[in-house]
Tab-separated table of C-alpha atoms and ligand atoms in Angstrom:
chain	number	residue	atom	x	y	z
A	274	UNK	CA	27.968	64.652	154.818
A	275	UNK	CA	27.921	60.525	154.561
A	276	UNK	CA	24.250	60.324	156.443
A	277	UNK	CA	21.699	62.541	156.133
A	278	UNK	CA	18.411	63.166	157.941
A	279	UNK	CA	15.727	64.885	156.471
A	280	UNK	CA	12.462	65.715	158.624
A	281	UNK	CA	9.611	67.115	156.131
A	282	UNK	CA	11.010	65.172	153.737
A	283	UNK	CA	7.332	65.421	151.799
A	284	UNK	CA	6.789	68.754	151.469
A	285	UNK	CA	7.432	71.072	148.510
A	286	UNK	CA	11.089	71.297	149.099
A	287	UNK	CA	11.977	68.204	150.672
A	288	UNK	CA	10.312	65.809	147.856
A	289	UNK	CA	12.645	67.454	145.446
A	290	UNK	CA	15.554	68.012	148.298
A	291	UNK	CA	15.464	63.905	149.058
A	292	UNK	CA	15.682	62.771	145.090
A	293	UNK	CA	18.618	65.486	144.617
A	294	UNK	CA	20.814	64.298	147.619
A	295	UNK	CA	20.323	60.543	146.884
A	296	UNK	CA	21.760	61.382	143.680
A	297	UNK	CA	24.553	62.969	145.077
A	298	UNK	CA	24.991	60.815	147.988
A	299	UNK	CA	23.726	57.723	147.160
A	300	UNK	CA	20.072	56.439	148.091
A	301	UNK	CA	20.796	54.397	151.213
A	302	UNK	CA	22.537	57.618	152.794
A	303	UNK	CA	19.710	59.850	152.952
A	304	UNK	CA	16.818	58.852	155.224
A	305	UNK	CA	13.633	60.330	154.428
A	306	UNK	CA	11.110	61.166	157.657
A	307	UNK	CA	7.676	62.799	157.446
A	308	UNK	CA	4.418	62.606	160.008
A	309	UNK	CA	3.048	61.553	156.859
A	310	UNK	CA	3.803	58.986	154.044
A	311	UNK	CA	2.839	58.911	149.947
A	312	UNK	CA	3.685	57.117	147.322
A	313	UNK	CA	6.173	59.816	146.157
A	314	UNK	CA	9.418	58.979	145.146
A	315	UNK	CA	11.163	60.734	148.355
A	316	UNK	CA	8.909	58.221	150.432
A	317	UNK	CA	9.642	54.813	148.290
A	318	UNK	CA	13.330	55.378	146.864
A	319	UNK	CA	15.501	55.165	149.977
A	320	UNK	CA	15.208	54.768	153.672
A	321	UNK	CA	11.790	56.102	154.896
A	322	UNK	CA	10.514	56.379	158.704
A	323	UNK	CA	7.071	58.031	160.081
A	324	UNK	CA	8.500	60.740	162.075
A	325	UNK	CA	6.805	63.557	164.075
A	326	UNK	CA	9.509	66.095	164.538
A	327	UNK	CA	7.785	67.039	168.096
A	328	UNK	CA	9.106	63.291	169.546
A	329	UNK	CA	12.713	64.304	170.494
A	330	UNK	CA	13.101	60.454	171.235
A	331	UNK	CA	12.268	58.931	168.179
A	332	UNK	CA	14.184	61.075	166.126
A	333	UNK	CA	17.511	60.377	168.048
A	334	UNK	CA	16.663	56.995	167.857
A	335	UNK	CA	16.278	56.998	164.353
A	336	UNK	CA	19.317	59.156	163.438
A	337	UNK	CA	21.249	56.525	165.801
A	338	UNK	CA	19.492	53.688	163.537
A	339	UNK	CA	20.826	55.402	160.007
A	340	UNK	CA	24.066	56.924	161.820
A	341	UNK	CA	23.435	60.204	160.925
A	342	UNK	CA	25.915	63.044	160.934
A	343	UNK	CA	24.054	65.806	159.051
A	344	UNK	CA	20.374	66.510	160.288
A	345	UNK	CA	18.029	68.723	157.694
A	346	UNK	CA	15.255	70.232	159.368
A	347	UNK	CA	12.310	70.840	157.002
A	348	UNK	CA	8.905	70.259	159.115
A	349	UNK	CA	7.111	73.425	159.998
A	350	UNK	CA	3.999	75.400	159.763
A	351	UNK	CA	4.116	77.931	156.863
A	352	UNK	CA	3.057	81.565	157.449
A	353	UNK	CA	-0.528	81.441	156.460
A	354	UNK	CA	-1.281	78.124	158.019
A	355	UNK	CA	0.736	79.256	161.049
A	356	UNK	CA	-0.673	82.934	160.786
A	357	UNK	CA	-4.393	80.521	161.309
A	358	UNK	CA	-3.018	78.990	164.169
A	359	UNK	CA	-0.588	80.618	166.171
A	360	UNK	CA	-0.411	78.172	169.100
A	361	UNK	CA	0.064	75.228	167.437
A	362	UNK	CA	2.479	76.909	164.805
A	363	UNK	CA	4.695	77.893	167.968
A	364	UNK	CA	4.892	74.222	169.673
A	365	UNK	CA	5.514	72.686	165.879
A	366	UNK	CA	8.190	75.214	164.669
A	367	UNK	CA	9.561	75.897	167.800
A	368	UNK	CA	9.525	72.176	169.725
A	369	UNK	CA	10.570	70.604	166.393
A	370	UNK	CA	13.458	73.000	165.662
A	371	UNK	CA	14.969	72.245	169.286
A	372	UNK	CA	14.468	68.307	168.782
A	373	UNK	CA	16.726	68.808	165.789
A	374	UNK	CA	19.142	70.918	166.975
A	375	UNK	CA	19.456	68.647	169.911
A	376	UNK	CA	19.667	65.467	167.700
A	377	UNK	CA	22.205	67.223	165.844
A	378	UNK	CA	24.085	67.955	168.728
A	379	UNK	CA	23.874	64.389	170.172
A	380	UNK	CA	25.543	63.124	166.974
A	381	UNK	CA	28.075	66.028	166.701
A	382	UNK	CA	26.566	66.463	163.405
A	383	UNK	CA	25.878	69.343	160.727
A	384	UNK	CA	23.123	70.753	160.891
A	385	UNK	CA	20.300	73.063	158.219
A	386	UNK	CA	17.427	74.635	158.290
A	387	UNK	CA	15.797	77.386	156.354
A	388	UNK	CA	14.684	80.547	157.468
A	389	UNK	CA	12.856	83.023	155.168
A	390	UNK	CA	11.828	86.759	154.057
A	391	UNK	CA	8.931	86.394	157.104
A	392	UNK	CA	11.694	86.902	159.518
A	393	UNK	CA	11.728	90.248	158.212
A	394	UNK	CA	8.921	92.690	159.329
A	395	UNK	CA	7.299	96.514	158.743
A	396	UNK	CA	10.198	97.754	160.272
A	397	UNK	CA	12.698	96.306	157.983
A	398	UNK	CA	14.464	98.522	155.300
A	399	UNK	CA	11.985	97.149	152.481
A	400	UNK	CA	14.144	97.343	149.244
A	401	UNK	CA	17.834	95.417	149.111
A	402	UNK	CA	16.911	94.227	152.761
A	403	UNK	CA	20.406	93.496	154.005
A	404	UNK	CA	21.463	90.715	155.562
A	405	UNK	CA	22.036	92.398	159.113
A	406	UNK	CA	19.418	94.358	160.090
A	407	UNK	CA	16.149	95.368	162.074
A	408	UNK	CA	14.332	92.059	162.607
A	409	UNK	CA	10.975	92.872	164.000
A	410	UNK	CA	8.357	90.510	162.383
A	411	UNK	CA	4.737	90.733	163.395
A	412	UNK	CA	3.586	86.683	162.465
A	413	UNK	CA	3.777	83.770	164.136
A	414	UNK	CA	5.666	82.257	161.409
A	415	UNK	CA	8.383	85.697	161.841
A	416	UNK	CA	8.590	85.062	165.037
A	417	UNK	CA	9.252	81.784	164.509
A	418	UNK	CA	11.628	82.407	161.895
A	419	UNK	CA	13.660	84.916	164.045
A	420	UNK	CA	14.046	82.463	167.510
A	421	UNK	CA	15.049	79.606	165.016
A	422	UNK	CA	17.869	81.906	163.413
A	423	UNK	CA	18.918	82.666	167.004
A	424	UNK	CA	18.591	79.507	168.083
A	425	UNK	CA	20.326	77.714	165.746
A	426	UNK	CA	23.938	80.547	165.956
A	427	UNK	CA	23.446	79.366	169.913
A	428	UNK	CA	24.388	75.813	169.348
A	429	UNK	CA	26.937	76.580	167.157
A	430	UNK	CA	28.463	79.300	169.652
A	431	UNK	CA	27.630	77.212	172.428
A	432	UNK	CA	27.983	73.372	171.915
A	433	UNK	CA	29.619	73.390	168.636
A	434	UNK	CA	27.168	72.561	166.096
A	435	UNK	CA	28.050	72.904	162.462
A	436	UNK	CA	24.191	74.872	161.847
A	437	UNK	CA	23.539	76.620	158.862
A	438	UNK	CA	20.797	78.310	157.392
A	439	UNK	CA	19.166	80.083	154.494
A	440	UNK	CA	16.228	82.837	154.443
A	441	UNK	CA	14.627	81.609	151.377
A	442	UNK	CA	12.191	83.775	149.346
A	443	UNK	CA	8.806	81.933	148.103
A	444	UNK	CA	9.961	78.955	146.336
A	445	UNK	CA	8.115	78.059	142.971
A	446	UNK	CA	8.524	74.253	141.814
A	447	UNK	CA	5.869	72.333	139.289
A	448	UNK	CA	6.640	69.282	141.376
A	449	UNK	CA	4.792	68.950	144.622
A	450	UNK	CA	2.262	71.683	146.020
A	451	UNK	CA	3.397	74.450	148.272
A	452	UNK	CA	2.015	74.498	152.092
A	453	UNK	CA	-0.026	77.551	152.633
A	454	UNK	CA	2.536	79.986	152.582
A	455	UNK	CA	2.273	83.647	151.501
A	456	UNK	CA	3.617	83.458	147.859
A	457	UNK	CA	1.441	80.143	146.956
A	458	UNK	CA	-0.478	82.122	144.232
A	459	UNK	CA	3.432	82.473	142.511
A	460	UNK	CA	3.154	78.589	141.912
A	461	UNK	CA	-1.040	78.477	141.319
A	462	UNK	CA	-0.895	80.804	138.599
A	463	UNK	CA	1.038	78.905	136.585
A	464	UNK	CA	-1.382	75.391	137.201
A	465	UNK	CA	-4.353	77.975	136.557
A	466	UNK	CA	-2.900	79.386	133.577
A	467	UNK	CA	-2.790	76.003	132.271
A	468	UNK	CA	-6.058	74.399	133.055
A	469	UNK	CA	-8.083	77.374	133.003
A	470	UNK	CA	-6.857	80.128	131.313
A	471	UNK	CA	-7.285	82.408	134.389
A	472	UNK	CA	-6.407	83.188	137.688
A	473	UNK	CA	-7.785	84.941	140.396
A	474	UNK	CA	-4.672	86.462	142.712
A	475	UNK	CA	-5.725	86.584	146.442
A	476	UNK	CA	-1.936	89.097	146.349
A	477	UNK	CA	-2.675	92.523	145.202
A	478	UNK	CA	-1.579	94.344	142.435
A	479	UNK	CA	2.102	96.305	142.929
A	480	UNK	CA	2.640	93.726	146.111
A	481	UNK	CA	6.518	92.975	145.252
A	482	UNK	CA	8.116	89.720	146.836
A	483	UNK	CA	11.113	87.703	146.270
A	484	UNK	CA	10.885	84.049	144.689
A	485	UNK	CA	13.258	81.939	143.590
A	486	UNK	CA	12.753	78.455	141.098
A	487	UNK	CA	13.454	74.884	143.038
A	488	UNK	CA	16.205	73.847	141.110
A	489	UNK	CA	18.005	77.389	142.438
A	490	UNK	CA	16.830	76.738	146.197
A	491	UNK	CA	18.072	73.410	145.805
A	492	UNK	CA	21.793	74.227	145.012
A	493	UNK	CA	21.699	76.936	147.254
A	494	UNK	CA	20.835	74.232	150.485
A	495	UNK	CA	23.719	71.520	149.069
A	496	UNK	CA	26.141	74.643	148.380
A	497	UNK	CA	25.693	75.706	151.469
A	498	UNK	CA	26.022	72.590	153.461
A	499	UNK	CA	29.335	72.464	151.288
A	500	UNK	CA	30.888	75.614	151.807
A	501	UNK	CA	34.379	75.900	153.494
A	502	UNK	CA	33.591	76.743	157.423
A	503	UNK	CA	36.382	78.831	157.545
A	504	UNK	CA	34.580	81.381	155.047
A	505	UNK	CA	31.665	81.672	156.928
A	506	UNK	CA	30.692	84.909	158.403
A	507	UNK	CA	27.272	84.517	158.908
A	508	UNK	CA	25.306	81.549	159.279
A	509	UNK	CA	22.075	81.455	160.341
A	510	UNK	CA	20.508	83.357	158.455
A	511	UNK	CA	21.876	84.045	154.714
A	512	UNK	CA	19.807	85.926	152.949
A	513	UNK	CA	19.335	84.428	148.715
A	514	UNK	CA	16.778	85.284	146.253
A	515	UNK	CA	17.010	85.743	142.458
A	516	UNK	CA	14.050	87.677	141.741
A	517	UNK	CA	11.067	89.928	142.997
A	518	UNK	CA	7.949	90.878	141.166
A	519	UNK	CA	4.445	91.830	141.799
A	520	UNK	CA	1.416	89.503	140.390
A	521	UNK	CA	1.011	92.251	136.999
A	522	UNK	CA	4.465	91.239	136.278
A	523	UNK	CA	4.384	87.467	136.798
A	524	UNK	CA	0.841	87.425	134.498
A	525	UNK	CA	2.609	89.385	132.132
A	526	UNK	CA	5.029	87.121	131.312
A	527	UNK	CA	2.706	83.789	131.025
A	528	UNK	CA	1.151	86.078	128.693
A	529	UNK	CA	4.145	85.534	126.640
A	530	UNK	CA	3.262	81.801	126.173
A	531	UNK	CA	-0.544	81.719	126.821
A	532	UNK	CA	-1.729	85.259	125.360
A	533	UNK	CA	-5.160	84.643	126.366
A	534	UNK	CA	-4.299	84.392	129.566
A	535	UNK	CA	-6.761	86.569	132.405
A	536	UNK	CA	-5.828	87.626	135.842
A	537	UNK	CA	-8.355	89.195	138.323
A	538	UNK	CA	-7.837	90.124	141.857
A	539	UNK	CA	-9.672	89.110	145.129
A	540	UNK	CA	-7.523	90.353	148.015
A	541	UNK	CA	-7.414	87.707	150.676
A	542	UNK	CA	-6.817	90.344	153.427
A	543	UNK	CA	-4.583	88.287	156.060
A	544	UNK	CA	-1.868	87.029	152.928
A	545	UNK	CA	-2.000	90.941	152.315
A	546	UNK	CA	-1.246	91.762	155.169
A	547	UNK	CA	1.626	89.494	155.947
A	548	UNK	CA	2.885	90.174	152.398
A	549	UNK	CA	3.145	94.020	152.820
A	550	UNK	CA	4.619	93.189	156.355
A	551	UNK	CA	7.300	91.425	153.709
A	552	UNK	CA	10.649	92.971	151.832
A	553	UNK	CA	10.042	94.113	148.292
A	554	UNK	CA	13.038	93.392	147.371
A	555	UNK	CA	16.263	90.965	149.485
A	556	UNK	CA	20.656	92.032	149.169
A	557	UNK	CA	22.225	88.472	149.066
A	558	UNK	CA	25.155	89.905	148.644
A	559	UNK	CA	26.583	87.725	151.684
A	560	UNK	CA	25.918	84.879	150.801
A	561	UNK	CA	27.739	85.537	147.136
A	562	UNK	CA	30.821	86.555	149.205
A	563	UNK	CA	30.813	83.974	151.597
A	564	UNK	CA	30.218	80.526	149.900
A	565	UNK	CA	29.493	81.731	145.873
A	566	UNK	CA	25.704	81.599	145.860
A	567	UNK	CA	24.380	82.421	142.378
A	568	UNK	CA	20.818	81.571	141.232
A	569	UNK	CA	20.549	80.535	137.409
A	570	UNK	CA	16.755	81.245	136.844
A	571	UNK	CA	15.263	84.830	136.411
A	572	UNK	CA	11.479	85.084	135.756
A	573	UNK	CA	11.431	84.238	132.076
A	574	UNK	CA	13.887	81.464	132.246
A	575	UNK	CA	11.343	80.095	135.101
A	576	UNK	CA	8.575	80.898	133.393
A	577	UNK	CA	9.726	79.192	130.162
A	578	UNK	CA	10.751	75.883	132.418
A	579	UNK	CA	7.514	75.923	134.399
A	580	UNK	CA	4.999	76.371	131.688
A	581	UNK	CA	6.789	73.564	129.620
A	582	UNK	CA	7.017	70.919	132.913
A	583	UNK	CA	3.567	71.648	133.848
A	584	UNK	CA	1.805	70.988	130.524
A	585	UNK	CA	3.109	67.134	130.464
A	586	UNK	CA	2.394	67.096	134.652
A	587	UNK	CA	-1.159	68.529	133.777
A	588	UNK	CA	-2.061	66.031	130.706
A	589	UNK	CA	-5.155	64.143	131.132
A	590	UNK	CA	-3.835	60.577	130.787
A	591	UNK	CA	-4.297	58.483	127.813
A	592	UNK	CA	-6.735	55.727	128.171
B	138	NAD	P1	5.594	72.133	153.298
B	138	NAD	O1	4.447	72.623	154.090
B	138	NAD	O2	5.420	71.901	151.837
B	138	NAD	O3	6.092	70.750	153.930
B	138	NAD	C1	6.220	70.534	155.303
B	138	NAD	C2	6.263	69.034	155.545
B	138	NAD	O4	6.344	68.845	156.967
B	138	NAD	C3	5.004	68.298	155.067
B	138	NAD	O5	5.364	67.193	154.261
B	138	NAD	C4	4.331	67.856	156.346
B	138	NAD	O6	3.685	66.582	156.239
B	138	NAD	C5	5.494	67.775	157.320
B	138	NAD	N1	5.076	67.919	158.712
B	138	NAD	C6	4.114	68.711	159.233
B	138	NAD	N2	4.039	68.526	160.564
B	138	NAD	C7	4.984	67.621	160.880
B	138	NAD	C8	5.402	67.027	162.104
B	138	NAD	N3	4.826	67.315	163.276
B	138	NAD	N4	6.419	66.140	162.060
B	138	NAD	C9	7.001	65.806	160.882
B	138	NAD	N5	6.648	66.331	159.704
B	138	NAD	C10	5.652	67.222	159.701
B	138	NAD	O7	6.832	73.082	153.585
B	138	NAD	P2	8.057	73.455	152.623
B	138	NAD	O8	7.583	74.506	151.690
B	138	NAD	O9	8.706	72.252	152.090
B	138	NAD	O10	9.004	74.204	153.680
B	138	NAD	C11	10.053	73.565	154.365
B	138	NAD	C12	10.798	74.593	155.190
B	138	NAD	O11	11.234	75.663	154.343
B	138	NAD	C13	9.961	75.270	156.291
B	138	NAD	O12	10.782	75.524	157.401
B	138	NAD	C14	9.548	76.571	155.655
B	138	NAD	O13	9.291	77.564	156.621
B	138	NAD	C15	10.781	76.913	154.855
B	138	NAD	N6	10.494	77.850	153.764
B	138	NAD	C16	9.727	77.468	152.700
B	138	NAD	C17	9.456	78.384	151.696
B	138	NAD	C18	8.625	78.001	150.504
B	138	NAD	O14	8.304	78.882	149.689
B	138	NAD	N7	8.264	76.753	150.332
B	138	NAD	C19	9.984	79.688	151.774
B	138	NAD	C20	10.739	80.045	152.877
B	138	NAD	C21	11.011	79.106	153.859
């Protein structure tokens, strides 16, 4: 990986995905893109470009600009937004996920991008979901999820590309908001807890889903991206988590810190309803065997790291 292309570069993984590769790789080799741009570090630290990921063009013109051999696809609609707006989720995730793959094959590049637990579906064994097995989702975003993981083992069976993928679990970071997915109230809790004191869950009670802390998701992408080819049995879709819990047990333990703490319940009954279409619990058992994935945080090691972070993030600024 000398050049890499990153498409979504502002969201909630790739403004912490950009800083970490330009650290690895250098800043000039790692070419941020987003429909949008901030004054976030991923935007102003490196190479930057306005990019809508459904303009095949442009983004094979820019990856020809940069030189780009590795292409990291992070734009989409997440499952709630998508769930709001099924159409327009399709030609996003869909239309975007081809440009990539196409750019990456143009380039004879490597190619990522992540899947997650909403490929699964009611149908799925629900506890230690393995990593092959009944894929029937019943959201936009599944069905998404599922095409892209096909999609992306076709142009590595059929042209050659070098694609590899994760099915990540919610993904809690203090760094920049999630966007509208199913497990959001795993990272709003923890603001709440902070500024308020309370939270009010819109995820039931006993509702178990697996999450996994940045820093964790982070490795697991450059690991992956890494790994020895040769190894690979899978690759597009490995499952990785490194924890699951329901909303009583993530409340309980910022009670540890905050013991004042108060968490009510209003069910918001379409996140319900995609969560309990969701595994309780993921096996990522493959991807330990195949390329040594091993997440470092558990729930109180998060918990400790995200309470801490978020109390200087949250402190009303000295005048
Ligand atoms: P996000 O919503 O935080 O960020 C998406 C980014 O894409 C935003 O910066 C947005 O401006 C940009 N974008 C939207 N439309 C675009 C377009 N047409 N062209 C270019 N950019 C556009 O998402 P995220 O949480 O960073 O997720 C990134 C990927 O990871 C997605 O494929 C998502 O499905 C997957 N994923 C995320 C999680 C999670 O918990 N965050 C879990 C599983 C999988």
């Amino acid at each position: 990986m000398k050049r890499i292309l990153i498409t979504g570069a502002l969201g909630q993984i790739g403004s912490e995905l950009t800083g970490k590769l330009r650290e690895q790789y250098g800043a000039d080799h790692v070419v941020a893109t987003d429909i949008r741009k901030n004054e976030s570090e991923a935007a102003q630290a490196g190479p930057f470009e306005i990019l809508d990921v459904t303009d095949g063009e442009k983004m094979l013109e820019i990856a020809k600009k940069y030189q780009v051999d590795t292409v990291i696809h992070m734009a989409a609609l997440l499952s709630a937004t998508a769930e709001a707006n099924p159409v327009f989720a399709w030609n996003l995730n869909m239309g975007g996920l081809m440009n990539a793959l196409e750019t990456a094959r143009e380039l004879d590049g490597k190619f990522f991008t992540p899947s997650s637990i909403g490929a699964f579906g009611p149908t799925t064994p629900k506890d230690q979901t393995p990593q092959d097995t009944i894929q029937r989702p019943t959201t936009m975003y599944g069905v998404n999820k599922v095409a892209g993981e096909l999609l992306s083992d076709y142009y590595y069976h059929k042209f050659g590309v070098d694609t590899r993928g994760l099915r990540f679990p919610g993904l809690i970071s203090y760094v920049a908001p999630p966007g509208g997915g199913t497990t959001d109230y795993a990272v709003e809790i923890y603001y709440e807890a902070i500024k308020n004191g309370q939270y009010t869950s819109y995820i039931d009670k006993g509702t178990y889903m697996d999450m996994m802390y940045m820093p964790d998701a982070l490795n697991a992408i450059v690991n992956l991206l890494e790994a020895d080819p040769s190894k690979l049995k899978h690759r597009n879709s490995f499952n990785v988590t490194a924890m699951s819990f329901d909303p009583e047990q993530i409340a309980a333990e910022i009670k540890k810190h905050i013991p004042q703490f108060q968490m009510s319940y209003q069910v918001d009954p379409i996140r319900q309803k995609i969560a309990d279409s969701w595994p309780n619990s993921i096996d990522a058992s493959a991807a330990t065997e195949e390329w040594g994935f091993k997440a470092e945080y558990d729930l109180a090691k998060m918990t400790t790291d995200m309470l801490d972070k978020l109390k200087v993030k949250l402190q009303p600024v000295q005048e």
